[in-house]
Amino acid sequence: MRYSALSLLMNGLFGNKAWKPAWRDATPKPHYDVIIVGGGGHGLATAYYLAKDFGISNVAVLEKNYVGSGNVGRNTTIIRSNYLLPGNNPFYELSMKLWEGLEQDFNFNAMVSQRGVLNLFHSDAQRDAYTRRGNAMRLHGVDAELLDRAAVKAMLPFLDFENARFPIQGGLLQRRGGTVRHDAVAWGYARGADQRGVDIVQGCEVTGIRRENGRVVGVETSQGFIGCNKLALAAAGNSSQVASMAGLKLPIESHVLQAFVSEGLKPFIDGVVTFGAGHFYVSQSDKGGLVFGGDIDGYNSYAQRGNLATVEHVAEAGKAMIPALSRVRVLRAWGGIMDMSMDGSPIIDRTPIDNLYLNAGWCYGGFKATPASGFCFAHLLARDTPQETAAAFRLDRFRRGYLIDEKGQGAQPNLH
Ligand SMILES: Cc1cc2nc3c(=O)[nH]c(=O)nc-3n(C[C@H](O)[C@H](O)[C@H](O)COP(=O)(O)OP(=O)(O)OC[C@H]3O[C@@H](n4cnc5c(N)ncnc54)[C@H](O)[C@@H]3O)c2cc1C
């Protein structure tokens, strides 16, 4: 059923009894053209674009839990395309363009809000680095504005501009960046894929990958064996575990990242603001809660919760940026499992194993990539060649030395 103002009115008039479930509860068939492991944002977006743009709808998405139970429903909802490196920038800008038309495209309100993303800088060296990044963005046709201290003060007067250690000198602003309602993205893609014939199977854990003569022929699951021509892994924080079922060792570590939501406050932060002197970022949800976070916890884990040392670290950075936060109460906190790659950039590629394809290594920035990741992975699965904006995200780049080290931290996943 198509959502529109008219359908809303008619259903309202007649007691809201005619709404249909957003997607079917599918029972798996014995065989599919493509099986996607992981019903997160990336897996569902891949299924959607496979069916919509590449005419492949004999597809199943297998999700061990329920749709939205992974990072797609746990992130802090920020989207942006403010990247420096040529391997990254066109890809994230493609994603931004897809976000801009997404709600009309999949007929679902995902609350895409281009409220701006401002990165603060606190030293001359940091200003120079941000100027360079802003120039690289503009050369790629991406919007970027360098704001001086007075312009930032006019936007956000409550920041601590006089902080003795981290005085705010200005910021790099991407006005087209912003936030999107995270779980609505999963629901919108699930509904759109289902409408085009894709089977979304929840509560179906992949427990093994079956190979014959070296080629992948299907998966063992908690609902039995399911065959496929191509197997696509989009398991985010569990990527290493799932790939190891095919004997593949990935250049990925799993780490915890925490998020926090405060009690509801009157609106005072219009956009997304990030602290440049530590890792802290904040936006305000439509319900008034401050949504914020900081660094990953920094040790390997598969737990969807973090520890208190990082909570303290995040709170300190937040207070250094906005002193008034010291009186705000935190309502909720949780963690998600990050698939941290060695250079901080993702992988969308075929693997050395026939019929096995990989989408992983999103670190803590994969939500903003969801539309482009889905589109490019669908392109790879359908055509067996990388989509041009994702051509650098190869699995063998670590061996060849073609790293995409956006942060310049080297092969140290806990620092990306
Ligand atoms: C606290 C936090 C804040 C973040 N903030 C941002 C942000 O502001 N902006 C941004 O761009 N990114 C952010 N991220 C990162 C982003 O959320 C992830 O990179 C992205 O969601 C990962 O892709 P996904 O949506 O497909 O993952 P997921 O939703 O995790 O999907 C993977 C799915 O695979 C399933 N799965 C795993 N193993 C199996 C199996 N064996 N069988 C079947 N299914 C399986 C899981 O249950 C899961 O549902 C944040 C992440 C966290 C945790």
CSV table of C-alpha atoms in Angstrom, one decimal, residues 20-243:
chain,number,residue,atom,x,y,z
A,20,LYS,CA,-1.2,-3.3,6.1
A,21,PRO,CA,2.0,-4.7,7.7
A,22,ALA,CA,5.0,-2.8,6.2
A,23,TRP,CA,6.5,-6.1,5.0
A,24,ARG,CA,5.6,-9.8,4.9
A,25,ASP,CA,6.9,-12.3,7.4
A,26,ALA,CA,8.6,-14.5,4.7
A,27,THR,CA,9.2,-18.2,5.0
A,28,PRO,CA,12.5,-19.0,3.2
A,29,LYS,CA,12.4,-20.7,-0.2
A,30,PRO,CA,14.9,-23.6,-0.9
A,31,HIS,CA,17.0,-21.4,-3.3
A,32,TYR,CA,17.6,-17.8,-4.2
A,33,ASP,CA,19.7,-15.9,-6.8
A,34,VAL,CA,21.2,-13.8,-4.0
A,35,ILE,CA,21.2,-14.3,-0.2
A,36,ILE,CA,22.2,-11.3,1.9
A,37,VAL,CA,23.4,-12.1,5.4
A,38,GLY,CA,22.3,-9.2,7.8
A,39,GLY,CA,19.1,-7.2,7.9
A,40,GLY,CA,20.7,-4.0,8.9
A,41,GLY,CA,20.7,-0.8,6.8
A,42,HIS,CA,23.3,-2.0,4.3
A,43,GLY,CA,21.8,-5.5,3.7
A,44,LEU,CA,18.3,-4.1,3.3
A,45,ALA,CA,19.4,-1.3,1.0
A,46,THR,CA,21.3,-3.8,-1.1
A,47,ALA,CA,18.2,-5.9,-1.5
A,48,TYR,CA,16.1,-2.8,-2.4
A,49,TYR,CA,18.5,-1.6,-5.1
A,50,LEU,CA,19.0,-5.1,-6.5
A,51,ALA,CA,15.3,-5.4,-7.0
A,52,LYS,CA,14.6,-1.8,-8.1
A,53,ASP,CA,17.6,-0.9,-10.2
A,54,PHE,CA,19.1,-4.2,-11.3
A,55,GLY,CA,16.0,-6.3,-11.8
A,56,ILE,CA,17.1,-9.1,-9.4
A,57,SER,CA,14.3,-9.8,-6.9
A,58,ASN,CA,14.8,-13.5,-6.2
A,59,VAL,CA,16.6,-12.3,-3.1
A,60,ALA,CA,16.5,-13.2,0.6
A,61,VAL,CA,17.7,-11.1,3.5
A,62,LEU,CA,18.5,-13.3,6.5
A,63,GLU,CA,18.5,-11.5,9.8
A,64,LYS,CA,19.3,-13.5,13.0
A,65,ASN,CA,17.4,-11.0,15.2
A,66,TYR,CA,14.8,-8.5,14.0
A,67,VAL,CA,15.2,-5.7,11.4
A,68,GLY,CA,16.8,-2.7,13.1
A,69,SER,CA,18.3,-4.6,16.1
A,70,GLY,CA,21.9,-4.0,14.9
A,71,ASN,CA,23.7,-0.7,14.4
A,72,VAL,CA,21.2,0.7,12.0
A,73,GLY,CA,18.9,1.2,15.0
A,74,ARG,CA,21.7,2.1,17.5
A,75,ASN,CA,23.6,4.9,15.8
A,76,THR,CA,23.5,8.6,16.4
A,77,THR,CA,21.9,9.3,13.0
A,78,ILE,CA,24.4,11.7,11.5
A,79,ILE,CA,24.8,12.0,7.8
A,80,ARG,CA,27.6,14.0,6.0
A,81,SER,CA,29.9,13.8,3.0
A,82,ASN,CA,32.8,16.0,4.4
A,83,TYR,CA,35.6,13.6,3.4
A,84,LEU,CA,39.1,14.6,2.3
A,85,LEU,CA,40.4,11.6,0.2
A,86,PRO,CA,39.5,10.9,-3.4
A,87,GLY,CA,38.8,7.2,-2.6
A,88,ASN,CA,36.1,8.3,-0.1
A,89,ASN,CA,34.7,11.6,-1.2
A,90,PRO,CA,32.7,10.7,-4.4
A,91,PHE,CA,31.2,7.7,-2.6
A,92,TYR,CA,29.9,9.6,0.4
A,93,GLU,CA,28.6,12.4,-1.9
A,94,LEU,CA,26.7,9.8,-3.9
A,95,SER,CA,25.2,8.7,-0.6
A,96,MET,CA,24.3,12.3,0.3
A,97,LYS,CA,22.5,12.7,-3.1
A,98,LEU,CA,20.6,9.4,-2.5
A,99,TRP,CA,19.6,10.6,1.0
A,100,GLU,CA,18.3,13.8,-0.6
A,101,GLY,CA,15.7,11.9,-2.7
A,102,LEU,CA,15.3,8.8,-0.5
A,103,GLU,CA,11.9,9.5,1.1
A,104,GLN,CA,10.2,10.1,-2.3
A,105,ASP,CA,12.1,7.1,-3.7
A,106,PHE,CA,11.0,4.5,-1.2
A,107,ASN,CA,7.8,6.3,-0.1
A,108,PHE,CA,8.6,6.3,3.6
A,109,ASN,CA,9.1,9.2,6.0
A,110,ALA,CA,12.7,8.7,7.2
A,111,MET,CA,12.9,12.3,8.7
A,112,VAL,CA,15.9,13.3,6.5
A,113,SER,CA,16.9,16.6,8.1
A,114,GLN,CA,19.7,18.6,6.5
A,115,ARG,CA,20.3,20.7,9.5
A,116,GLY,CA,24.1,21.1,9.0
A,117,VAL,CA,27.2,19.5,10.5
A,118,LEU,CA,29.8,21.8,12.1
A,119,ASN,CA,33.3,20.6,13.0
A,120,LEU,CA,34.9,23.0,15.5
A,121,PHE,CA,38.6,23.8,15.3
A,122,HIS,CA,40.8,24.9,18.2
A,123,SER,CA,44.3,25.6,16.9
A,124,ASP,CA,46.0,27.1,13.8
A,125,ALA,CA,47.1,23.6,12.7
A,126,GLN,CA,43.6,22.3,13.0
A,127,ARG,CA,42.3,25.3,11.0
A,128,ASP,CA,44.8,24.5,8.2
A,129,ALA,CA,43.7,20.8,8.2
A,130,TYR,CA,40.0,21.8,8.0
A,131,THR,CA,40.7,24.4,5.3
A,132,ARG,CA,42.4,21.6,3.2
A,133,ARG,CA,39.5,19.3,3.8
A,134,GLY,CA,37.0,22.0,2.9
A,135,ASN,CA,38.9,22.8,-0.3
A,136,ALA,CA,39.1,19.1,-1.3
A,137,MET,CA,35.3,18.9,-0.7
A,138,ARG,CA,34.6,21.9,-2.9
A,139,LEU,CA,36.9,20.5,-5.7
A,140,HIS,CA,34.7,17.4,-5.7
A,141,GLY,CA,31.5,19.6,-5.9
A,142,VAL,CA,30.6,19.1,-2.2
A,143,ASP,CA,29.4,22.1,-0.2
A,144,ALA,CA,31.8,23.4,2.6
A,145,GLU,CA,32.2,26.7,4.4
A,146,LEU,CA,34.9,27.7,6.8
A,147,LEU,CA,33.5,29.8,9.6
A,148,ASP,CA,35.5,32.1,11.8
A,149,ARG,CA,35.0,32.4,15.5
A,150,ALA,CA,32.5,35.3,15.2
A,151,ALA,CA,30.3,33.3,12.8
A,152,VAL,CA,30.3,30.2,15.1
A,153,LYS,CA,29.5,32.4,18.0
A,154,ALA,CA,26.5,33.9,16.2
A,155,MET,CA,25.2,30.3,15.5
A,156,LEU,CA,26.0,28.7,18.9
A,157,PRO,CA,26.5,31.3,21.6
A,158,PHE,CA,26.4,28.8,24.4
A,159,LEU,CA,29.7,27.1,23.4
A,160,ASP,CA,32.8,27.7,25.7
A,161,PHE,CA,34.8,30.0,23.4
A,162,GLU,CA,37.1,31.1,26.2
A,163,ASN,CA,38.1,27.5,27.3
A,164,ALA,CA,41.7,27.9,28.5
A,165,ARG,CA,42.9,24.7,26.9
A,166,PHE,CA,40.7,24.4,23.9
A,167,PRO,CA,39.5,27.9,22.7
A,168,ILE,CA,37.2,27.7,19.8
A,169,GLN,CA,38.7,29.4,16.7
A,170,GLY,CA,36.0,28.5,14.1
A,171,GLY,CA,34.5,25.6,12.3
A,172,LEU,CA,34.1,23.7,9.0
A,173,LEU,CA,30.4,23.6,8.1
A,174,GLN,CA,28.6,21.3,5.7
A,175,ARG,CA,25.1,22.7,5.5
A,176,ARG,CA,23.8,19.7,3.6
A,177,GLY,CA,24.8,17.3,6.3
A,178,GLY,CA,22.4,16.5,9.1
A,179,THR,CA,20.5,13.7,10.7
A,180,VAL,CA,18.0,10.9,9.6
A,181,ARG,CA,15.7,8.8,11.7
A,182,HIS,CA,17.8,5.7,11.8
A,183,ASP,CA,15.4,2.8,12.3
A,184,ALA,CA,12.9,4.4,9.7
A,185,VAL,CA,15.7,3.9,7.2
A,186,ALA,CA,15.7,0.1,7.9
A,187,TRP,CA,11.9,0.0,7.8
A,188,GLY,CA,11.7,2.0,4.6
A,189,TYR,CA,14.2,-0.2,2.8
A,190,ALA,CA,12.6,-3.3,4.1
A,191,ARG,CA,9.2,-2.3,2.9
A,192,GLY,CA,10.5,-1.2,-0.5
A,193,ALA,CA,12.4,-4.4,-1.0
A,194,ASP,CA,9.5,-6.5,0.1
A,195,GLN,CA,7.2,-4.7,-2.3
A,196,ARG,CA,9.5,-5.7,-5.1
A,197,GLY,CA,9.5,-9.4,-4.2
A,198,VAL,CA,12.5,-9.7,-1.8
A,199,ASP,CA,12.0,-12.2,1.2
A,200,ILE,CA,13.0,-10.7,4.5
A,201,VAL,CA,13.4,-13.5,7.0
A,202,GLN,CA,13.8,-12.4,10.6
A,203,GLY,CA,14.9,-14.8,13.4
A,204,CYS,CA,17.1,-16.7,10.9
A,205,GLU,CA,20.7,-16.9,12.0
A,206,VAL,CA,23.4,-18.0,9.5
A,207,THR,CA,25.5,-20.7,11.2
A,208,GLY,CA,27.6,-22.0,8.4
A,209,ILE,CA,28.5,-21.4,4.8
A,210,ARG,CA,28.4,-24.5,2.5
A,211,ARG,CA,30.9,-24.8,-0.3
A,212,GLU,CA,31.1,-27.4,-3.1
A,213,ASN,CA,34.3,-27.6,-5.2
A,214,GLY,CA,35.4,-24.4,-3.5
A,215,ARG,CA,32.3,-22.4,-4.6
A,216,VAL,CA,29.7,-21.1,-2.1
A,217,VAL,CA,26.4,-22.9,-2.8
A,218,GLY,CA,24.3,-21.8,0.2
A,219,VAL,CA,24.1,-21.2,3.9
A,220,GLU,CA,23.2,-23.3,7.0
A,221,THR,CA,20.8,-21.4,9.1
A,222,SER,CA,18.6,-21.8,12.2
A,223,GLN,CA,15.8,-22.5,9.8
A,224,GLY,CA,17.7,-25.1,7.7
A,225,PHE,CA,19.9,-25.0,4.6
A,226,ILE,CA,19.1,-22.4,2.0
A,227,GLY,CA,20.8,-22.5,-1.4
A,228,CYS,CA,22.0,-19.5,-3.5
A,229,ASN,CA,23.9,-18.5,-6.6
A,230,LYS,CA,25.6,-15.6,-4.8
A,231,LEU,CA,26.1,-14.9,-1.1
A,232,ALA,CA,26.5,-11.3,0.1
A,233,LEU,CA,27.8,-10.6,3.6
A,234,ALA,CA,26.5,-7.4,5.2
A,235,ALA,CA,26.8,-8.4,8.9
A,236,ALA,CA,28.6,-5.2,10.1
A,237,GLY,CA,30.0,-5.9,13.6
A,238,ASN,CA,29.7,-9.6,13.1
A,239,SER,CA,31.5,-9.6,9.7
A,240,SER,CA,34.6,-11.4,10.9
A,241,GLN,CA,32.6,-14.2,12.5
A,242,VAL,CA,30.4,-14.7,9.5
A,243,ALA,CA,33.3,-14.6,7.0
